[in-house]
Amino acid sequence: YQRRVHGQNIFALRGDVHEGHVGEMSQALHLVQYIRQHHGDYFGIVVAGYPEGHDEFTYEEGIQNLKQKVEAGASLVITQLFWDGNVFFKFCKDCRDVGIKCPIIPGMMPIHSYASFQRCKNMCRSIPDSIIEFLEPIKNNDEAVKEYGVQLITNLVRQLSKKGVRGFHFFSLNLELSITQIVDALDLVDESVQRELPWRKSANPRRYAAEDVRPIFWSNRPKSYMAKTMTWDEFPNGRWGDVRSPAFGECDHHHSRLLLNTRVRMSFWGKIQILQDVIQVFLKFLSGEVKCLPWSEASLALETGFIRQNLERINRLGFLTINSQPQVNGEYSTDKSVGWGPKNGYVFQKEYVEFFCSHESLEILLLVLKTEECKNISYMALQRTSSKMLSNVTSVNAVTWGVFPGKEIVQPTVVDPDSFSVWRDEAFALWMAPFRDPAYLLHTGDPPAILQQIYNTWYLVNLVDNDYVAGGLWRVFDSVVLHPDFKHPTADATPSKGLLEKYFAGEVE
């Protein structure tokens, strides 16, 4: 069968032995011999190695068994899992000492829960005391255990890499999220490879074939979007269609804290007291000093370099940006910064920015957006505590599209009101998650007053410049600054009942 489907590599394992049943091949060695006897050198054969021995044989016997499998034709060894790098290095030395010269790849598996850790202890006999000591206090908190498991394997891979190890095998057990986090943390994915779409497609075959459009709001948190939509049987396609069906998953703590790891928490919530502290964190993210924010799972995209100065300017004004894309008018699809899709095509983007801002700043922004100069700007604004959206948008708006030889126009990224309402809940929850979730608790007291103020009173806003040829999105903020009522974040201001409060009270249209 493997030859019919052009498979050329086989992982030769005996598997578990069922009581009372002994097959013709009682050892993996027999399978290696059979493959070589009947298929010659057509297949590459991988076999298992046991750095800490096996229940059925000693460590020394395992080395000899492995030598026999390699002499019978195996060309690569993948080890059983381990959590101590010194165990792997000793195993490799002992293998070389008996004449095993083929590559040996370490098998890595993150700890997914305390229960799975207990089961794996039979396979990992040399567990560092530091691991047990760290897990004991959090053993009843699955999220904290899982986060530690990711960090443990990430550090272990770095340790092995420094000693010259150049390949790794990850045991996912169909729990690919932890593996994805490890791979991302290690920067093992080459983002310069030509992208099929502006966002990374799912490896799930069903989803890969069916999904070709996503809302822009989760651009920087794709794993959260995957988690929210993992139960969908159908995915919006073509020109997006009705976004209300199927329904998004609920915005629970799991989605709000997804990838909210220690690095993010400490960089963002470490020593915040006033608004200027918050602004400085966002500016450090734009400069690269802070590697990620709660709303961004990774560092800035290459295309952000085109608008970084504009983003820095409006953050200093108190518009805290969490998502953006530059204007693109017919750039080659192979461009390293903004390109995607097949070769010999052209890609387009409408300029987009999404941010949090105070209701005082939003009042002035809305006044500017209603002027003739801003007629091409679409906007949406939502407060956490209200379902009433301030918007001049009534339908789905494609903000990224591509034109390619022999294909219809592809529109893979959109802005739409329904999805924005769902994203609003998650975006605001990320401000408070570290203070309300026991798995990520940083302080015993209340969150800083400024974070509570942002969470309770500020707005989440997105702007789209529909003129992708001439552009003009950033001039909106020039007009905001020039407005006589605008106050810079460093200025003292006494909040008063403004236009937005009167609007929600029904006092003004």
PDB file of C-alpha atoms in Angstrom, residues 121-312:
ATOM      1  CA  LYS A 121       6.976   8.641  34.697  1.00  0.00           C
ATOM      2  CA  ASN A 122       7.274   4.943  33.817  1.00  0.00           C
ATOM      3  CA  MET A 123       9.038   5.896  30.586  1.00  0.00           C
ATOM      4  CA  CYS A 124      11.124   8.740  32.050  1.00  0.00           C
ATOM      5  CA  ARG A 125      12.971   7.335  35.011  1.00  0.00           C
ATOM      6  CA  SER A 126      15.394  10.277  35.360  1.00  0.00           C
ATOM      7  CA  ILE A 127      13.080  13.188  36.076  1.00  0.00           C
ATOM      8  CA  PRO A 128      14.856  16.247  37.485  1.00  0.00           C
ATOM      9  CA  ASP A 129      13.654  17.209  40.969  1.00  0.00           C
ATOM     10  CA  SER A 130      12.994  20.741  39.701  1.00  0.00           C
ATOM     11  CA  ILE A 131      10.186  19.446  37.464  1.00  0.00           C
ATOM     12  CA  ILE A 132       8.449  17.592  40.292  1.00  0.00           C
ATOM     13  CA  GLU A 133       8.840  20.554  42.644  1.00  0.00           C
ATOM     14  CA  PHE A 134       7.369  22.943  40.089  1.00  0.00           C
ATOM     15  CA  LEU A 135       4.408  20.723  39.210  1.00  0.00           C
ATOM     16  CA  GLU A 136       3.346  19.759  42.722  1.00  0.00           C
ATOM     17  CA  PRO A 137       1.782  23.140  43.709  1.00  0.00           C
ATOM     18  CA  ILE A 138      -0.087  23.470  40.384  1.00  0.00           C
ATOM     19  CA  LYS A 139      -1.040  19.838  39.768  1.00  0.00           C
ATOM     20  CA  ASN A 140      -4.782  20.596  40.001  1.00  0.00           C
ATOM     21  CA  ASN A 141      -4.559  23.484  37.518  1.00  0.00           C
ATOM     22  CA  ASP A 142      -4.485  21.980  34.015  1.00  0.00           C
ATOM     23  CA  GLU A 143      -3.831  25.296  32.272  1.00  0.00           C
ATOM     24  CA  ALA A 144      -0.846  26.118  34.457  1.00  0.00           C
ATOM     25  CA  VAL A 145       0.547  22.588  33.991  1.00  0.00           C
ATOM     26  CA  LYS A 146       0.126  22.817  30.233  1.00  0.00           C
ATOM     27  CA  GLU A 147       1.877  26.183  30.105  1.00  0.00           C
ATOM     28  CA  TYR A 148       4.772  24.809  32.143  1.00  0.00           C
ATOM     29  CA  GLY A 149       4.947  21.785  29.832  1.00  0.00           C
ATOM     30  CA  VAL A 150       5.344  24.058  26.815  1.00  0.00           C
ATOM     31  CA  GLN A 151       8.074  26.098  28.490  1.00  0.00           C
ATOM     32  CA  LEU A 152       9.883  22.947  29.657  1.00  0.00           C
ATOM     33  CA  ILE A 153      10.153  21.470  26.158  1.00  0.00           C
ATOM     34  CA  THR A 154      11.006  24.861  24.645  1.00  0.00           C
ATOM     35  CA  ASN A 155      13.968  25.183  27.016  1.00  0.00           C
ATOM     36  CA  LEU A 156      14.959  21.537  26.453  1.00  0.00           C
ATOM     37  CA  VAL A 157      15.054  22.026  22.675  1.00  0.00           C
ATOM     38  CA  ARG A 158      17.226  25.105  23.146  1.00  0.00           C
ATOM     39  CA  GLN A 159      19.578  23.126  25.392  1.00  0.00           C
ATOM     40  CA  LEU A 160      19.915  20.326  22.843  1.00  0.00           C
ATOM     41  CA  SER A 161      20.341  22.778  19.967  1.00  0.00           C
ATOM     42  CA  LYS A 162      23.278  24.452  21.687  1.00  0.00           C
ATOM     43  CA  LYS A 163      24.979  21.050  21.827  1.00  0.00           C
ATOM     44  CA  GLY A 164      24.563  20.504  18.091  1.00  0.00           C
ATOM     45  CA  VAL A 165      21.256  18.612  17.842  1.00  0.00           C
ATOM     46  CA  ARG A 166      19.607  19.607  14.554  1.00  0.00           C
ATOM     47  CA  GLY A 167      16.376  17.607  14.417  1.00  0.00           C
ATOM     48  CA  PHE A 168      13.466  16.970  16.783  1.00  0.00           C
ATOM     49  CA  HIS A 169      10.403  14.745  16.776  1.00  0.00           C
ATOM     50  CA  PHE A 170       7.351  15.983  18.705  1.00  0.00           C
ATOM     51  CA  PHE A 171       4.757  13.553  20.051  1.00  0.00           C
ATOM     52  CA  SER A 172       1.485  15.515  19.793  1.00  0.00           C
ATOM     53  CA  LEU A 173      -1.057  12.830  20.846  1.00  0.00           C
ATOM     54  CA  ASN A 174      -3.525  14.841  18.735  1.00  0.00           C
ATOM     55  CA  LEU A 175      -2.968  17.846  21.011  1.00  0.00           C
ATOM     56  CA  GLU A 176      -1.217  20.017  18.470  1.00  0.00           C
ATOM     57  CA  LEU A 177      -1.780  23.360  20.222  1.00  0.00           C
ATOM     58  CA  SER A 178       1.119  22.878  22.659  1.00  0.00           C
ATOM     59  CA  ILE A 179       3.404  21.802  19.811  1.00  0.00           C
ATOM     60  CA  THR A 180       2.436  24.863  17.801  1.00  0.00           C
ATOM     61  CA  GLN A 181       3.261  27.108  20.754  1.00  0.00           C
ATOM     62  CA  ILE A 182       6.674  25.445  21.117  1.00  0.00           C
ATOM     63  CA  VAL A 183       7.449  25.791  17.417  1.00  0.00           C
ATOM     64  CA  ASP A 184       6.399  29.452  17.451  1.00  0.00           C
ATOM     65  CA  ALA A 185       8.429  30.194  20.588  1.00  0.00           C
ATOM     66  CA  LEU A 186      11.508  28.692  18.941  1.00  0.00           C
ATOM     67  CA  ASP A 187      10.942  30.615  15.673  1.00  0.00           C
ATOM     68  CA  LEU A 188      11.164  27.346  13.731  1.00  0.00           C
ATOM     69  CA  VAL A 189       8.659  28.452  11.080  1.00  0.00           C
ATOM     70  CA  ASP A 190      10.195  30.374   8.202  1.00  0.00           C
ATOM     71  CA  GLU A 191       7.769  33.233   7.658  1.00  0.00           C
ATOM     72  CA  SER A 192       9.626  34.238   4.500  1.00  0.00           C
ATOM     73  CA  VAL A 193       8.217  31.221   2.666  1.00  0.00           C
ATOM     74  CA  GLN A 194       5.592  32.262   0.120  1.00  0.00           C
ATOM     75  CA  ARG A 195       2.254  32.394   1.922  1.00  0.00           C
ATOM     76  CA  GLU A 196      -0.778  30.740   0.369  1.00  0.00           C
ATOM     77  CA  LEU A 197      -3.019  33.314   2.057  1.00  0.00           C
ATOM     78  CA  PRO A 198      -2.297  36.342   4.298  1.00  0.00           C
ATOM     79  CA  TRP A 199      -2.947  34.061   7.300  1.00  0.00           C
ATOM     80  CA  ARG A 200      -1.543  30.600   7.972  1.00  0.00           C
ATOM     81  CA  LYS A 201      -3.999  27.881   6.923  1.00  0.00           C
ATOM     82  CA  SER A 202      -4.933  25.046   9.247  1.00  0.00           C
ATOM     83  CA  ALA A 203      -3.153  21.719   8.829  1.00  0.00           C
ATOM     84  CA  ASN A 204      -6.475  19.928   9.336  1.00  0.00           C
ATOM     85  CA  PRO A 205      -7.341  18.533   5.864  1.00  0.00           C
ATOM     86  CA  ARG A 206     -11.064  19.303   6.169  1.00  0.00           C
ATOM     87  CA  ARG A 207     -10.472  22.856   7.313  1.00  0.00           C
ATOM     88  CA  TYR A 208      -7.590  23.395   4.888  1.00  0.00           C
ATOM     89  CA  ALA A 209      -9.824  22.625   1.917  1.00  0.00           C
ATOM     90  CA  ALA A 210     -12.926  24.478   3.132  1.00  0.00           C
ATOM     91  CA  GLU A 211     -11.619  27.699   4.696  1.00  0.00           C
ATOM     92  CA  ASP A 212     -10.442  30.605   2.569  1.00  0.00           C
ATOM     93  CA  VAL A 213     -11.591  33.740   4.431  1.00  0.00           C
ATOM     94  CA  ARG A 214     -11.294  35.050   7.995  1.00  0.00           C
ATOM     95  CA  PRO A 215     -12.135  38.252   9.881  1.00  0.00           C
ATOM     96  CA  ILE A 216      -9.119  40.506  10.326  1.00  0.00           C
ATOM     97  CA  PHE A 217      -9.701  40.903  14.057  1.00  0.00           C
ATOM     98  CA  TRP A 218      -7.922  37.646  14.982  1.00  0.00           C
ATOM     99  CA  SER A 219      -4.949  38.269  12.662  1.00  0.00           C
ATOM    100  CA  ASN A 220      -2.584  38.408  15.617  1.00  0.00           C
ATOM    101  CA  ARG A 221      -4.334  35.663  17.625  1.00  0.00           C
ATOM    102  CA  PRO A 222      -4.976  32.911  15.067  1.00  0.00           C
ATOM    103  CA  LYS A 223      -4.873  30.106  17.642  1.00  0.00           C
ATOM    104  CA  SER A 224      -7.707  31.724  19.557  1.00  0.00           C
ATOM    105  CA  TYR A 225      -9.745  31.991  16.346  1.00  0.00           C
ATOM    106  CA  MET A 226      -9.069  28.311  15.628  1.00  0.00           C
ATOM    107  CA  ALA A 227     -10.263  27.404  19.116  1.00  0.00           C
ATOM    108  CA  LYS A 228     -13.447  29.437  18.721  1.00  0.00           C
ATOM    109  CA  THR A 229     -14.316  27.847  15.377  1.00  0.00           C
ATOM    110  CA  MET A 230     -13.020  24.311  15.878  1.00  0.00           C
ATOM    111  CA  THR A 231     -16.564  22.867  16.015  1.00  0.00           C
ATOM    112  CA  TRP A 232     -17.663  24.423  12.728  1.00  0.00           C
ATOM    113  CA  ASP A 233     -18.778  21.944  10.080  1.00  0.00           C
ATOM    114  CA  GLU A 234     -18.766  24.636   7.402  1.00  0.00           C
ATOM    115  CA  PHE A 235     -16.542  27.655   6.943  1.00  0.00           C
ATOM    116  CA  PRO A 236     -17.437  30.966   5.289  1.00  0.00           C
ATOM    117  CA  ASN A 237     -16.026  31.052   1.790  1.00  0.00           C
ATOM    118  CA  GLY A 238     -16.031  33.135  -1.349  1.00  0.00           C
ATOM    119  CA  ARG A 239     -17.348  36.546  -0.354  1.00  0.00           C
ATOM    120  CA  TRP A 240     -17.887  35.555   3.314  1.00  0.00           C
ATOM    121  CA  GLY A 241     -21.688  35.308   3.293  1.00  0.00           C
ATOM    122  CA  ASP A 242     -23.727  35.108   6.491  1.00  0.00           C
ATOM    123  CA  VAL A 243     -21.274  35.377   9.383  1.00  0.00           C
ATOM    124  CA  ARG A 244     -23.973  34.625  11.956  1.00  0.00           C
ATOM    125  CA  SER A 245     -24.043  30.949  11.041  1.00  0.00           C
ATOM    126  CA  PRO A 246     -22.266  28.926  12.201  1.00  0.00           C
ATOM    127  CA  ALA A 247     -21.987  30.570  15.612  1.00  0.00           C
ATOM    128  CA  PHE A 248     -18.686  31.401  17.205  1.00  0.00           C
ATOM    129  CA  GLY A 249     -17.709  29.519  20.330  1.00  0.00           C
ATOM    130  CA  GLU A 250     -18.303  31.251  23.622  1.00  0.00           C
ATOM    131  CA  CYS A 251     -15.697  33.731  24.819  1.00  0.00           C
ATOM    132  CA  ASP A 252     -14.684  31.966  28.032  1.00  0.00           C
ATOM    133  CA  HIS A 253     -11.525  32.257  30.096  1.00  0.00           C
ATOM    134  CA  HIS A 254      -9.800  29.676  27.907  1.00  0.00           C
ATOM    135  CA  HIS A 255     -10.038  31.861  24.808  1.00  0.00           C
ATOM    136  CA  SER A 256      -9.161  35.071  26.626  1.00  0.00           C
ATOM    137  CA  ARG A 257      -6.011  33.617  28.168  1.00  0.00           C
ATOM    138  CA  LEU A 258      -4.855  31.523  25.207  1.00  0.00           C
ATOM    139  CA  LEU A 259      -1.102  32.033  24.897  1.00  0.00           C
ATOM    140  CA  LEU A 260      -1.156  34.546  27.730  1.00  0.00           C
ATOM    141  CA  ASN A 261       2.156  33.200  28.990  1.00  0.00           C
ATOM    142  CA  THR A 262       4.530  34.476  31.615  1.00  0.00           C
ATOM    143  CA  ARG A 263       6.562  36.467  29.100  1.00  0.00           C
ATOM    144  CA  VAL A 264       3.455  38.419  28.045  1.00  0.00           C
ATOM    145  CA  ARG A 265       2.115  38.897  31.539  1.00  0.00           C
ATOM    146  CA  MET A 266       5.299  40.197  33.072  1.00  0.00           C
ATOM    147  CA  SER A 267       6.121  42.490  30.155  1.00  0.00           C
ATOM    148  CA  PHE A 268       2.666  44.001  30.110  1.00  0.00           C
ATOM    149  CA  TRP A 269       1.272  43.995  33.634  1.00  0.00           C
ATOM    150  CA  GLY A 270       4.502  44.172  35.575  1.00  0.00           C
ATOM    151  CA  LYS A 271       4.604  47.716  36.978  1.00  0.00           C
ATOM    152  CA  ILE A 272       1.695  49.658  35.510  1.00  0.00           C
ATOM    153  CA  GLN A 273       0.265  52.513  37.548  1.00  0.00           C
ATOM    154  CA  ILE A 274      -0.788  55.305  35.171  1.00  0.00           C
ATOM    155  CA  LEU A 275      -1.800  55.657  31.522  1.00  0.00           C
ATOM    156  CA  GLN A 276       1.700  56.703  30.487  1.00  0.00           C
ATOM    157  CA  ASP A 277       2.964  53.326  31.753  1.00  0.00           C
ATOM    158  CA  VAL A 278       0.472  51.556  29.498  1.00  0.00           C
ATOM    159  CA  ILE A 279       1.428  53.709  26.515  1.00  0.00           C
ATOM    160  CA  GLN A 280       5.110  52.943  27.080  1.00  0.00           C
ATOM    161  CA  VAL A 281       4.451  49.194  26.913  1.00  0.00           C
ATOM    162  CA  PHE A 282       2.680  49.575  23.552  1.00  0.00           C
ATOM    163  CA  LEU A 283       5.531  51.750  22.254  1.00  0.00           C
ATOM    164  CA  LYS A 284       8.098  49.171  23.400  1.00  0.00           C
ATOM    165  CA  PHE A 285       6.179  46.514  21.498  1.00  0.00           C
ATOM    166  CA  LEU A 286       6.368  48.607  18.328  1.00  0.00           C
ATOM    167  CA  SER A 287      10.104  49.111  18.822  1.00  0.00           C
ATOM    168  CA  GLY A 288      10.692  45.403  19.464  1.00  0.00           C
ATOM    169  CA  GLU A 289      11.759  45.797  23.091  1.00  0.00           C
ATOM    170  CA  VAL A 290       8.591  43.970  24.200  1.00  0.00           C
ATOM    171  CA  LYS A 291       8.242  40.821  22.088  1.00  0.00           C
ATOM    172  CA  CYS A 292       4.478  40.325  22.280  1.00  0.00           C
ATOM    173  CA  LEU A 293       1.280  41.709  23.780  1.00  0.00           C
ATOM    174  CA  PRO A 294      -1.850  39.887  24.951  1.00  0.00           C
ATOM    175  CA  TRP A 295      -3.484  40.748  21.630  1.00  0.00           C
ATOM    176  CA  SER A 296      -0.496  39.597  19.563  1.00  0.00           C
ATOM    177  CA  GLU A 297       0.872  36.051  19.749  1.00  0.00           C
ATOM    178  CA  ALA A 298       4.083  37.010  17.947  1.00  0.00           C
ATOM    179  CA  SER A 299       6.267  39.958  17.074  1.00  0.00           C
ATOM    180  CA  LEU A 300       5.260  42.540  14.494  1.00  0.00           C
ATOM    181  CA  ALA A 301       4.749  41.453  10.901  1.00  0.00           C
ATOM    182  CA  LEU A 302       7.159  42.726   8.264  1.00  0.00           C
ATOM    183  CA  GLU A 303       4.466  44.879   6.668  1.00  0.00           C
ATOM    184  CA  THR A 304       4.047  46.852   9.904  1.00  0.00           C
ATOM    185  CA  GLY A 305       7.363  48.522   9.171  1.00  0.00           C
ATOM    186  CA  PHE A 306       5.634  50.641   6.522  1.00  0.00           C
ATOM    187  CA  ILE A 307       3.343  52.273   9.109  1.00  0.00           C
ATOM    188  CA  ARG A 308       5.309  51.928  12.342  1.00  0.00           C
ATOM    189  CA  GLN A 309       5.940  55.654  12.741  1.00  0.00           C
ATOM    190  CA  ASN A 310       2.228  56.380  12.348  1.00  0.00           C
ATOM    191  CA  LEU A 311       1.384  53.702  14.899  1.00  0.00           C
ATOM    192  CA  GLU A 312       3.905  55.122  17.369  1.00  0.00           C
TER     193      GLU A 312
END
